[in-house]
XYZ file of C-alpha atoms in Angstrom:
723
model
C -17.684 -17.595 -58.641
C -13.969 -18.572 -58.472
C -12.756 -20.806 -55.711
C -11.269 -19.213 -52.598
C -7.847 -20.473 -53.545
C -7.991 -18.332 -56.684
C -9.013 -15.294 -54.677
C -6.220 -15.445 -52.162
C -3.587 -12.769 -52.609
C -0.085 -14.143 -52.500
C 2.104 -11.740 -50.566
C 5.892 -11.686 -50.987
C 7.659 -14.348 -48.979
C 9.678 -11.737 -47.144
C 6.445 -10.123 -45.980
C 4.873 -13.266 -44.561
C 5.931 -13.764 -40.961
C 4.669 -16.673 -38.932
C 4.289 -15.429 -35.408
C 1.816 -16.112 -32.664
C 0.766 -12.658 -31.526
C -1.173 -13.946 -28.587
C 1.936 -14.677 -26.551
C 3.985 -11.989 -24.847
C 7.653 -12.280 -24.040
C 9.462 -10.115 -21.534
C 10.915 -8.015 -24.335
C 7.465 -7.566 -25.853
C 6.020 -6.589 -22.481
C 8.702 -3.921 -22.169
C 7.855 -2.757 -25.680
C 4.178 -2.442 -24.728
C 5.138 -0.341 -21.721
C 7.381 1.836 -23.886
C 4.491 2.448 -26.259
C 2.379 3.574 -23.315
C 5.187 5.617 -21.806
C 3.187 8.827 -21.874
C 0.263 7.126 -20.148
C 2.629 5.751 -17.510
C 4.267 9.171 -17.228
C 0.854 10.671 -16.480
C 0.350 8.056 -13.762
C 3.789 8.875 -12.316
C 3.071 12.607 -12.302
C -0.363 12.027 -10.789
C 1.159 9.738 -8.152
C 3.795 12.317 -7.313
C 1.179 15.054 -6.949
C -1.031 12.830 -4.812
C 1.924 11.836 -2.637
C 3.021 15.450 -2.273
C -0.517 16.491 -1.327
C -0.832 13.700 1.232
C 2.613 14.396 2.692
C 1.779 18.058 3.198
C -1.770 17.414 4.355
C -0.671 15.144 7.190
C 0.111 17.067 10.344
C 3.743 16.805 11.509
C 4.244 14.404 14.399
C 7.037 14.823 16.938
C 8.470 11.925 18.921
C 9.999 11.927 22.382
C 11.447 8.889 24.125
C 12.565 7.770 27.576
C 14.609 4.891 28.963
C 13.592 2.892 32.037
C 15.642 0.281 33.851
C 13.770 -2.661 35.363
C 15.676 -4.729 37.942
C 13.702 -7.845 38.809
C 15.663 -8.377 42.048
C 16.373 -4.836 43.157
C 14.790 -2.883 45.964
C 15.277 -2.994 49.701
C 12.287 -5.238 50.164
C 13.876 -8.013 48.200
C 17.233 -7.676 49.908
C 15.580 -7.554 53.305
C 13.891 -10.873 52.789
C 17.141 -12.811 52.403
C 16.345 -16.475 52.815
C 12.696 -15.528 53.478
C 12.408 -13.967 49.998
C 10.189 -16.788 48.804
C 7.451 -15.539 51.121
C 7.041 -12.410 48.920
C 7.472 -12.568 45.143
C 9.013 -9.239 44.169
C 10.316 -10.283 40.756
C 9.107 -7.977 37.964
C 9.973 -9.183 34.426
C 10.146 -6.545 31.671
C 7.179 -7.971 29.728
C 4.933 -7.594 32.730
C 6.207 -4.070 33.384
C 5.503 -3.080 29.768
C 1.891 -4.134 30.148
C 1.676 -2.213 33.414
C 2.965 0.943 31.722
C 0.191 0.667 29.093
C -2.483 -0.203 31.641
C -5.462 1.988 32.460
C -4.180 2.150 36.045
C -1.209 4.239 34.849
C -2.664 6.004 31.806
C -5.798 7.229 33.567
C -3.634 9.344 35.896
C -1.741 10.699 32.872
C -4.980 11.614 31.080
C -6.114 13.588 34.105
C -2.754 15.238 34.752
C -2.190 16.255 31.116
C -5.828 17.220 30.434
C -6.064 14.819 27.493
C -9.863 14.665 27.596
C -10.043 18.241 26.311
C -9.263 18.940 22.660
C -9.077 22.025 20.470
C -8.424 20.915 16.883
C -7.453 23.637 14.371
C -9.463 23.914 11.151
C -8.665 25.407 7.756
C -7.425 23.484 4.714
C -4.963 26.152 3.557
C -3.408 26.585 6.997
C -3.136 22.827 7.383
C -1.523 22.325 3.982
C 0.994 25.109 4.639
C 1.550 23.984 8.257
C 0.478 27.337 9.655
C -2.275 26.068 11.910
C -2.846 27.713 15.252
C -2.655 26.042 18.649
C -4.954 26.118 21.655
C -4.285 24.147 24.866
C -7.174 23.560 27.238
C -6.753 23.196 30.976
C -10.456 22.561 31.482
C -13.522 22.089 29.302
C -17.035 21.039 30.114
C -19.557 20.903 27.280
C -23.199 20.335 28.277
C -23.867 16.645 27.855
C -26.922 17.097 25.637
C -24.900 19.213 23.202
C -21.624 17.304 23.415
C -22.103 15.701 20.004
C -22.694 19.084 18.344
C -20.040 21.230 16.705
C -18.519 23.747 19.119
C -15.986 26.237 17.837
C -13.464 28.643 19.313
C -12.152 31.585 17.316
C -9.048 33.638 18.084
C -9.802 37.353 18.408
C -6.257 38.426 19.201
C -3.213 36.791 20.759
C -4.833 36.620 24.223
C -8.561 36.706 23.482
C -10.881 34.116 22.054
C -14.605 33.593 21.645
C -16.661 30.409 21.896
C -19.260 29.723 19.200
C -22.221 27.460 19.918
C -23.659 24.893 17.460
C -26.180 27.586 16.479
C -23.194 29.730 15.392
C -23.790 32.206 18.189
C -20.946 33.668 20.258
C -21.825 32.688 23.823
C -18.714 33.981 25.584
C -15.463 35.833 25.086
C -12.515 34.933 27.269
C -8.872 35.565 28.022
C -6.062 33.017 28.054
C -5.285 31.718 31.547
C -8.705 32.322 33.103
C -11.753 30.119 33.746
C -15.034 31.127 32.105
C -18.580 29.865 32.365
C -21.612 30.414 30.155
C -25.181 29.185 30.467
C -26.412 26.997 27.636
C -29.607 24.905 27.283
C -30.211 24.693 31.001
C -26.610 23.713 31.707
C -23.260 25.462 31.969
C -20.306 25.537 29.590
C -16.921 25.737 31.353
C -13.679 26.521 29.553
C -10.142 27.398 30.622
C -7.578 28.039 27.864
C -4.055 27.725 29.224
C -2.185 28.545 26.013
C -3.053 29.950 22.587
C -0.831 30.569 19.579
C -3.089 31.644 16.736
C -3.664 34.464 14.292
C -6.876 36.443 14.611
C -9.690 34.615 12.880
C -8.234 31.140 13.175
C -10.787 28.622 14.392
C -10.686 25.453 16.471
C -13.153 22.616 16.990
C -13.773 22.058 20.697
C -14.453 18.516 21.869
C -14.595 16.635 25.138
C -13.843 12.920 25.091
C -14.499 10.321 27.751
C -11.812 8.753 29.906
C -11.758 5.489 27.950
C -11.537 7.311 24.630
C -8.680 9.486 25.866
C -6.832 6.437 27.220
C -7.270 4.640 23.886
C -5.903 7.659 21.994
C -2.957 7.906 24.400
C -2.207 4.205 24.103
C -2.363 4.447 20.297
C 0.507 6.941 20.242
C 2.507 5.246 23.005
C 5.100 2.652 21.983
C 6.789 0.592 24.713
C 9.325 -2.169 24.087
C 12.333 -3.797 25.701
C 15.683 -2.927 24.155
C 17.367 -6.228 23.516
C 16.363 -9.582 24.882
C 16.084 -9.731 28.672
C 18.148 -6.568 28.987
C 15.865 -5.052 31.600
C 15.968 -1.736 29.679
C 12.603 -0.479 28.437
C 12.276 2.244 25.808
C 9.030 4.184 25.572
C 8.190 6.736 22.877
C 5.195 8.932 22.191
C 4.045 10.872 19.110
C 2.218 14.181 19.263
C 1.721 17.082 16.885
C 3.350 19.429 19.424
C 6.921 18.522 20.516
C 6.608 19.976 24.021
C 3.393 18.038 24.615
C 5.031 14.812 23.438
C 7.814 15.208 26.013
C 5.471 16.349 28.781
C 3.011 13.478 28.314
C 5.761 10.866 28.118
C 7.475 12.166 31.256
C 4.122 12.086 33.001
C 3.717 8.432 31.998
C 7.169 7.596 33.386
C 6.677 9.468 36.659
C 3.224 7.997 37.216
C 4.498 4.490 36.593
C 7.509 5.061 38.862
C 5.320 6.435 41.661
C 2.890 3.538 41.419
C 5.787 1.089 41.363
C 7.173 2.605 44.582
C 3.742 2.570 46.200
C 3.253 -1.056 45.248
C 6.651 -2.029 46.650
C 6.019 -0.128 49.870
C 2.641 -1.782 50.228
C 4.225 -5.204 49.730
C 6.884 -4.409 52.322
C 4.216 -3.256 54.805
C 2.198 -6.426 54.310
C 5.287 -8.588 54.758
C 6.296 -6.663 57.875
C 2.839 -7.119 59.344
C 2.988 -10.842 58.631
C 6.437 -11.288 60.188
C 5.531 -9.305 63.295
C 2.534 -11.569 63.826
C 4.679 -14.679 63.395
C 7.557 -13.492 65.575
C 5.982 -14.295 69.019
C 5.234 -17.853 67.950
C 8.780 -18.380 66.669
C 10.192 -16.929 69.917
C 7.943 -19.169 72.012
C 9.035 -22.249 70.080
C 12.710 -21.312 70.524
C 12.216 -20.856 74.276
C 10.429 -24.198 74.433
C 13.179 -26.228 72.754
C 15.865 -24.495 74.843
C 13.972 -25.354 78.049
C 13.553 -28.973 76.913
C 17.300 -29.225 76.264
C 18.147 -27.697 79.656
C 15.693 -29.968 81.500
C 17.039 -33.069 79.775
C 20.630 -32.199 80.632
C 19.640 -31.556 84.222
C 17.869 -34.900 84.459
C 20.750 -36.965 83.114
C 23.570 -34.902 84.512
C 26.759 -34.259 82.630
C 27.126 -36.129 79.311
C 30.488 -36.293 77.600
C 30.113 -36.128 73.795
C 32.954 -37.496 71.728
C 34.534 -35.573 68.854
C 32.787 -37.893 66.412
C 29.419 -37.055 67.933
C 30.120 -33.312 67.667
C 31.141 -33.674 63.997
C 28.032 -35.725 63.270
C 25.815 -33.137 64.944
C 27.419 -30.224 63.080
C 27.109 -31.993 59.719
C 23.446 -32.800 60.297
C 22.722 -29.169 61.219
C 24.492 -27.952 58.091
C 22.421 -30.266 55.881
C 19.225 -29.046 57.554
C 20.237 -25.462 56.855
C 21.003 -26.232 53.211
C 17.653 -27.958 52.799
C 15.895 -24.884 54.187
C 17.714 -22.612 51.720
C 16.944 -24.909 48.771
C 13.264 -25.017 49.713
C 13.127 -21.240 49.781
C 14.828 -21.076 46.377
C 12.446 -23.671 44.947
C 9.391 -21.755 46.134
C 10.757 -18.566 44.596
C 11.482 -20.352 41.298
C 7.986 -21.849 41.209
C 6.565 -18.335 41.068
C 8.440 -17.715 37.816
C 8.578 -21.147 36.188
C 6.581 -24.326 35.977
C 7.615 -27.425 37.887
C 9.054 -28.999 34.716
C 11.454 -26.087 34.176
C 15.158 -27.098 34.338
C 15.873 -24.537 37.089
C 13.185 -26.029 39.329
C 14.251 -29.590 38.574
C 17.871 -28.775 39.479
C 16.797 -27.558 42.924
C 14.633 -30.669 43.436
C 17.564 -32.947 42.595
C 19.792 -31.104 45.069
C 17.124 -31.466 47.776
C 16.799 -35.197 47.116
C 20.562 -35.642 47.359
C 20.715 -33.807 50.710
C 17.727 -35.750 52.063
C 19.457 -39.007 51.142
C 22.619 -37.865 52.896
C 20.607 -36.790 55.947
C 18.941 -40.211 56.090
C 22.377 -41.878 56.183
C 23.445 -39.625 59.029
C 20.330 -40.533 61.002
C 21.084 -44.223 60.562
C 24.617 -43.595 61.792
C 23.248 -41.650 64.767
C 21.175 -44.658 65.799
C 24.413 -46.454 66.727
C 25.319 -43.777 69.305
C 24.333 -44.066 72.934
C 20.692 -43.027 73.510
C 21.608 -40.111 75.739
C 23.981 -38.709 73.138
C 21.345 -39.187 70.404
C 18.741 -37.265 72.417
C 21.143 -34.462 73.293
C 22.177 -34.181 69.633
C 18.537 -34.015 68.478
C 17.619 -31.343 71.029
C 20.666 -29.228 70.160
C 19.730 -29.452 66.479
C 16.203 -28.198 67.246
C 17.582 -25.302 69.246
C 20.013 -24.344 66.457
C 17.348 -24.424 63.713
C 14.788 -22.398 65.687
C 17.420 -19.911 66.750
C 18.418 -19.429 63.075
C 14.800 -18.797 62.081
C 14.240 -16.348 64.929
C 17.447 -14.415 64.241
C 16.669 -14.150 60.503
C 13.143 -12.953 61.222
C 14.418 -10.253 63.587
C 16.839 -8.999 60.956
C 14.113 -8.973 58.293
C 11.741 -7.032 60.523
C 14.366 -4.390 61.145
C 15.131 -4.049 57.438
C 11.466 -4.018 56.380
C 10.786 -1.153 58.762
C 13.392 0.790 56.817
C 11.930 -0.467 53.535
C 8.441 0.722 54.383
C 9.701 4.252 54.887
C 12.269 4.447 52.092
C 11.369 2.036 49.250
C 12.572 3.209 45.807
C 11.061 0.395 43.764
C 12.686 -1.770 41.145
C 12.386 0.877 38.411
C 14.471 3.929 37.696
C 14.295 6.485 34.909
C 17.566 6.408 32.984
C 16.705 9.142 30.441
C 13.835 11.609 30.706
C 11.975 12.709 27.563
C 13.382 15.800 25.884
C 11.691 18.163 23.424
C 12.574 17.114 19.878
C 11.838 19.845 17.341
C 12.431 17.633 14.294
C 9.255 15.944 12.984
C 9.425 12.173 12.979
C 6.366 11.825 10.768
C 5.286 12.052 8.054
C 8.254 10.830 6.044
C 7.454 13.035 3.076
C 9.912 11.550 0.625
C 8.851 8.010 1.513
C 5.200 8.932 0.993
C 5.926 10.507 -2.387
C 8.063 7.550 -3.498
C 5.426 5.046 -2.369
C 2.689 7.052 -4.066
C 4.653 7.222 -7.312
C 5.446 3.498 -7.122
C 1.811 2.627 -6.426
C 0.615 4.849 -9.273
C 3.165 3.333 -11.629
C 2.098 -0.178 -10.636
C -1.528 0.820 -11.161
C -0.666 2.243 -14.561
C 1.213 -0.898 -15.597
C -1.648 -3.048 -14.340
C -4.145 -0.934 -16.268
C -2.100 -1.135 -19.475
C -1.944 -4.921 -19.362
C -5.529 -5.215 -18.129
C -6.810 -3.192 -21.068
C -4.715 -5.301 -23.374
C -6.169 -8.487 -21.888
C -9.671 -7.068 -22.271
C -8.957 -6.670 -25.950
C -9.451 -10.363 -26.411
C -9.808 -10.227 -30.173
C -7.604 -12.010 -32.673
C -3.998 -10.866 -32.836
C -2.427 -13.662 -34.825
C -1.959 -13.228 -38.574
C -1.431 -16.958 -38.895
C -4.775 -17.704 -37.273
C -6.658 -15.244 -39.491
C -5.101 -16.606 -42.679
C -5.718 -20.203 -41.631
C -9.359 -19.696 -40.638
C -10.398 -17.405 -43.522
C -8.031 -18.547 -46.295
C -7.360 -14.860 -46.928
C -3.991 -13.170 -46.772
C -3.035 -10.381 -44.410
C -1.069 -7.964 -46.566
C 0.369 -5.819 -43.810
C 0.341 -5.039 -40.146
C 0.192 -1.290 -39.695
C 1.632 -0.191 -36.336
C -0.239 2.044 -33.932
C 0.195 5.700 -34.840
C -1.245 8.894 -33.369
C -2.180 9.947 -36.907
C -4.247 6.802 -37.423
C -6.852 8.232 -35.051
C -7.248 11.377 -37.162
C -9.841 10.609 -39.818
C -9.586 14.115 -41.293
C -5.875 14.253 -41.921
C -6.380 16.053 -45.231
C -8.096 18.971 -43.542
C -5.467 19.714 -40.960
C -2.135 19.461 -42.809
C -3.036 18.855 -46.466
C -0.570 15.964 -46.132
C -1.002 12.284 -45.388
C 1.125 10.336 -42.940
C 3.268 8.790 -45.679
C 4.077 12.292 -46.904
C 4.829 13.720 -43.476
C 6.994 10.831 -42.303
C 7.829 8.563 -45.250
C 10.449 6.452 -43.494
C 8.693 5.406 -40.290
C 7.253 1.869 -39.767
C 3.687 3.009 -40.503
C 4.652 4.349 -43.924
C 6.658 1.201 -44.653
C 3.621 -0.930 -43.805
C 1.414 1.136 -46.171
C 3.980 0.710 -48.956
C 4.009 -3.028 -48.349
C 0.259 -3.032 -49.166
C 0.999 -1.415 -52.536
C 3.720 -3.988 -53.203
C 1.413 -6.876 -52.350
C -1.352 -5.494 -54.589
C 1.129 -5.159 -57.455
C 2.007 -8.837 -56.995
C -1.642 -9.796 -57.216
C -2.060 -7.852 -60.504
C 1.080 -9.186 -62.099
C -0.677 -9.458 -65.488
C -2.259 -5.997 -65.452
C -1.005 -3.437 -63.002
C -2.913 -0.511 -64.522
C -6.431 0.799 -64.141
C -7.000 -0.869 -60.777
C -10.165 -0.143 -58.783
C -9.537 -0.929 -55.108
C -12.212 -0.866 -52.427
C -11.093 -0.203 -48.863
C -13.599 -1.127 -46.176
C -13.704 -2.352 -42.605
C -15.809 -4.817 -40.679
C -16.751 -2.228 -38.052
C -16.300 1.502 -37.368
C -13.119 2.777 -35.790
C -10.694 0.341 -37.435
C -8.844 3.096 -39.317
C -9.948 2.295 -42.874
C -9.963 5.977 -43.893
C -6.417 6.346 -42.597
C -5.331 3.311 -44.614
C -7.225 4.354 -47.760
C -5.998 7.963 -47.831
C -2.394 6.952 -47.186
C -2.616 4.132 -49.733
C -3.895 6.610 -52.333
C -1.042 8.975 -51.491
C 1.458 6.100 -51.778
C 0.207 5.224 -55.287
C 0.583 8.874 -56.275
C 4.059 9.141 -54.731
C 5.372 6.272 -56.912
C 4.167 8.059 -60.051
C 0.760 6.501 -60.584
C -2.165 8.675 -61.541
C -4.525 8.034 -58.640
C -8.104 8.942 -57.783
C -9.371 8.807 -54.217
C -13.163 8.509 -53.928
C -14.769 9.036 -50.537
C -17.825 6.784 -50.856
C -18.436 6.778 -47.117
C -21.083 9.425 -47.600
C -22.462 8.899 -44.123
C -19.146 9.885 -42.550
C -16.781 11.541 -44.943
C -13.058 11.349 -44.171
C -11.864 14.384 -46.141
C -13.572 17.618 -47.142
C -12.136 20.453 -49.196
C -15.329 21.435 -51.013
C -19.053 21.102 -50.491
C -19.623 19.069 -53.669
C -18.546 15.542 -54.444
C -19.591 12.009 -55.339
C -23.244 12.443 -54.356
C -23.585 15.503 -56.582
C -21.926 13.713 -59.514
C -24.141 10.620 -59.155
C -27.278 12.783 -59.003
C -26.159 14.574 -62.185
C -25.897 17.983 -60.567
C -22.181 18.443 -61.203
C -19.777 17.029 -63.747
C -16.860 14.965 -62.455
C -14.301 17.457 -63.728
C -15.964 20.185 -61.707
C -16.329 18.043 -58.563
C -12.837 16.612 -58.306
C -9.921 18.446 -56.773
C -6.210 17.827 -57.090
C -4.144 17.418 -53.956
C -2.040 20.537 -53.365
C 0.937 18.373 -52.415
C 0.596 15.471 -54.878
C -0.160 16.413 -58.492
C -0.854 12.738 -59.329
C -3.614 12.498 -56.723
C -7.178 13.590 -57.454
C -9.825 13.584 -54.761
C -13.570 13.143 -55.115
C -15.284 13.885 -51.844
C -18.575 12.423 -50.692
C -20.510 15.592 -51.349
C -23.954 16.608 -50.143
C -26.930 14.350 -50.623
C -30.565 14.332 -49.615
C -31.559 10.829 -50.659
C -30.262 7.624 -49.070
C -26.679 6.684 -49.921
C -27.891 3.168 -50.716
C -30.121 4.513 -53.515
C -27.247 6.466 -55.035
C -24.847 3.526 -55.035
C -27.213 0.858 -56.350
C -27.975 2.750 -59.542
C -26.008 2.678 -62.798
C -24.470 6.100 -62.328
C -21.522 4.835 -60.246
C -20.846 2.033 -62.752
C -20.847 4.476 -65.653
C -18.666 6.886 -63.711
C -16.022 4.240 -62.989
C -16.055 3.024 -66.604
C -15.368 6.571 -67.717
C -12.621 7.105 -65.144
C -10.709 3.815 -65.503
C -8.754 4.808 -68.613
C -7.696 8.067 -66.968
C -6.218 6.622 -63.768
C -3.715 3.936 -62.870
C -5.467 3.335 -59.547
C -8.844 4.289 -58.102
C -9.161 3.963 -54.318
C -12.743 3.846 -52.996
C -13.295 4.393 -49.262
C -16.580 2.666 -48.317
C -18.592 2.341 -45.086
C -18.002 -0.654 -42.756
C -19.554 -3.898 -43.970
C -21.344 -4.752 -40.730
C -23.111 -1.394 -40.474
C -24.655 -0.783 -43.923
C -24.760 -2.485 -47.316
C -23.096 0.352 -49.239
C -19.857 -1.600 -49.670
C -21.723 -4.590 -51.119
C -23.277 -2.377 -53.813
C -19.806 -1.340 -54.954
C -18.297 -4.868 -54.977
C -19.235 -5.757 -58.601
C -17.432 -2.649 -59.857
C -14.024 -3.205 -58.242
C -10.908 -5.242 -58.966
C -9.698 -5.737 -55.427
C -11.210 -5.558 -51.916
C -9.075 -4.529 -48.985
C -10.652 -5.182 -45.559
C -9.134 -3.296 -42.614
C -9.084 -5.037 -39.211
C -8.289 -3.526 -35.825
C -5.568 -5.442 -33.989
C -6.987 -7.407 -31.075
C -10.543 -6.055 -31.368
C -12.428 -8.565 -33.495
C -13.342 -12.131 -32.668
C -12.656 -14.823 -35.223
C -16.403 -15.421 -35.567
C -16.935 -11.762 -36.503
C -14.141 -11.846 -39.081
C -15.352 -15.080 -40.668
C -18.973 -13.927 -40.752
C -18.016 -10.628 -42.405
C -15.879 -12.388 -45.008
C -18.604 -14.911 -45.781
C -21.077 -12.095 -46.379
C -18.575 -10.168 -48.491
C -17.855 -13.231 -50.637
C -21.512 -13.498 -51.595
C -21.271 -10.086 -53.272
C -17.614 -9.925 -54.271
C -15.896 -12.539 -56.405
C -12.764 -10.422 -56.778
C -9.525 -10.920 -54.837
C -9.686 -9.875 -51.226
C -7.127 -9.331 -48.480
C -6.823 -8.018 -44.946
C -4.815 -5.198 -43.421
C -4.223 -5.411 -39.663
C -4.258 -1.842 -38.345
C -3.344 -0.372 -34.931
C -0.831 -3.139 -34.258
C 1.443 -2.924 -31.244
C 5.107 -2.093 -31.766
C 6.658 -5.425 -30.952
C 10.098 -6.808 -31.505
C 10.172 -9.046 -34.559
C 6.593 -8.455 -35.513
C 5.137 -7.368 -38.837
C 6.874 -7.801 -42.114
C 10.404 -7.128 -41.200
C 12.108 -5.690 -38.142
C 11.716 -2.041 -37.377
C 12.904 -0.233 -34.380
C 15.926 1.570 -33.095
C 18.166 0.719 -36.051
C 15.741 1.301 -38.928
C 13.349 -0.772 -40.953
C 14.515 -3.776 -42.938
C 12.302 -5.931 -45.102
C 10.577 -5.903 -48.387
C 9.995 -2.333 -49.479
C 11.757 0.622 -50.950
C 14.874 0.737 -48.866
C 14.007 3.768 -46.754
C 16.215 4.209 -43.750
C 14.558 4.648 -40.382
C 13.794 8.198 -39.441
C 13.426 9.088 -35.797
C 9.901 10.224 -35.045
C 8.873 12.000 -31.916
C 5.796 10.577 -30.277
């Protein structure tokens, strides 16, 4: 057996391209996506249809909004407190008010007022998709507790009449809109009051009764509350509902309930403060009377005391500092309710207090130098002034708080009430369709590359040639026709005849050129076996088009379909099997291609015995010996080598073996094992053809693409081919 080096087919230098096919550049990735453009187009269309269906299936949602103004220091109660404001913290930051608006305390009243525990949900896929669903508003609904989880239905009879259907699909009552009805059921009573109904006769609704917590959760889910701007004191609230009038009504109810509770809370605070001050007032008055009496008694005991101008100034200054300290203490207590002690605002007040206390201490030291009688008179006058200030302030506050208790308006006002907005805010149909198309396209792209990654077979010509010491004659691009094993039946033309200038045809012609190079001493009477290492590689496509290519260049060619287990072309019911069994003469079994006079075809024929028995005998050898002188080339299409041994039986009779590989499908171990087995039976030259290759820039044996095909071949210009 000759050495492998002698078997290796030497392809033209212009055909050999050293390229690592396992790496993908950006341009190649784009080329892969272009090849799968119809697949991606299907994903885009499917995504658009899905998005359109979803957009129309979703019920329209209408949004209403309101504006509230929160003034943390407004309200008569706060103003009435004046310097005593620290006693009652009436500050109401927006963040706290937002949480109050969404609290169960507020929303529970709204649920009751708007009857949100009672639901009548329209049914009907067609009506929902076309947005022609009916509407039923319930003012009251009580479903017997034991049957509350069952399916209760209401059906419109006419524009003002409806009937209620029990879980047993029995009509248990018929009612009119605007009236309360009761019906006995399972030892209990069903109550229903429909306040509004807009439905065509026959339209149905699912009746349901939810609990308070469930209704509050549903209300809170559709309610959005946020402050407009930072510390602006303006709160915007919005609510979504499938009916625009209900959206406005529910949101206005939320605002009014919150406003009413805010007023009630402020009035309650004012009443509590008033009660506290009225209790404290007698004690303050008694203390004022006491210090005034002490001052009068002291003056009476010592007689008239002349106080100098300096003493009067000192006394006035000390009283002023005492008053300022009282104001700062009130401000500090108020600030402590909003901030921690380390806050700069609190620390500023503390520093001011410390400065005044230091100044007051100096004044007291200065006062010690005055005569004792003047010191005592000054101290008593200061006590009278301070207590009189407290008493006067308290009287004023009591008067104002009495007004507050009766006329408090709270620290909240509604700037804009909710209005009915007839334009749906959701769903955003175009956004849904665009997102669906984008997601489908991304899924399609991901699938294309994922499938390519899963095809983890060998893609590199260089690697195959290095590992097997066998040349790859051509890389045949992916073609829709390559998946049609019976091309002869359908068009009576091969691919190279139908489209002779496309890259696939050029690749097939490059195989012929390479074979001619290998038979440089004798280019006539060639017997070429075309096989594959597994089914589905496209060997029949390669063999039939190679036979047609030989015939097109003027060579008398015979195509023999020896894949008797799965024939690739059938014009007649007789063929190779009949000739080998001696039933039919070759001249009677062969047919001539209707499009290529130089091409004769011998089909597989009908056989009853095993194909292996037919091929191992001497009949095939004798047949080929008889046919060699009559043909320039004989192409034999054989079964895959890893499935049956038919191809091995033919090996001694051929001049050249062409093994077809599928791009990216075979492992190197599979290729090497198949070649090692083939070499034990075939000592003739062998070569590979890589079929189903991806259209990639700069790949193959020349460059083909938008501007034509250039490389070793016959000089055909590129012809545009529709996919």
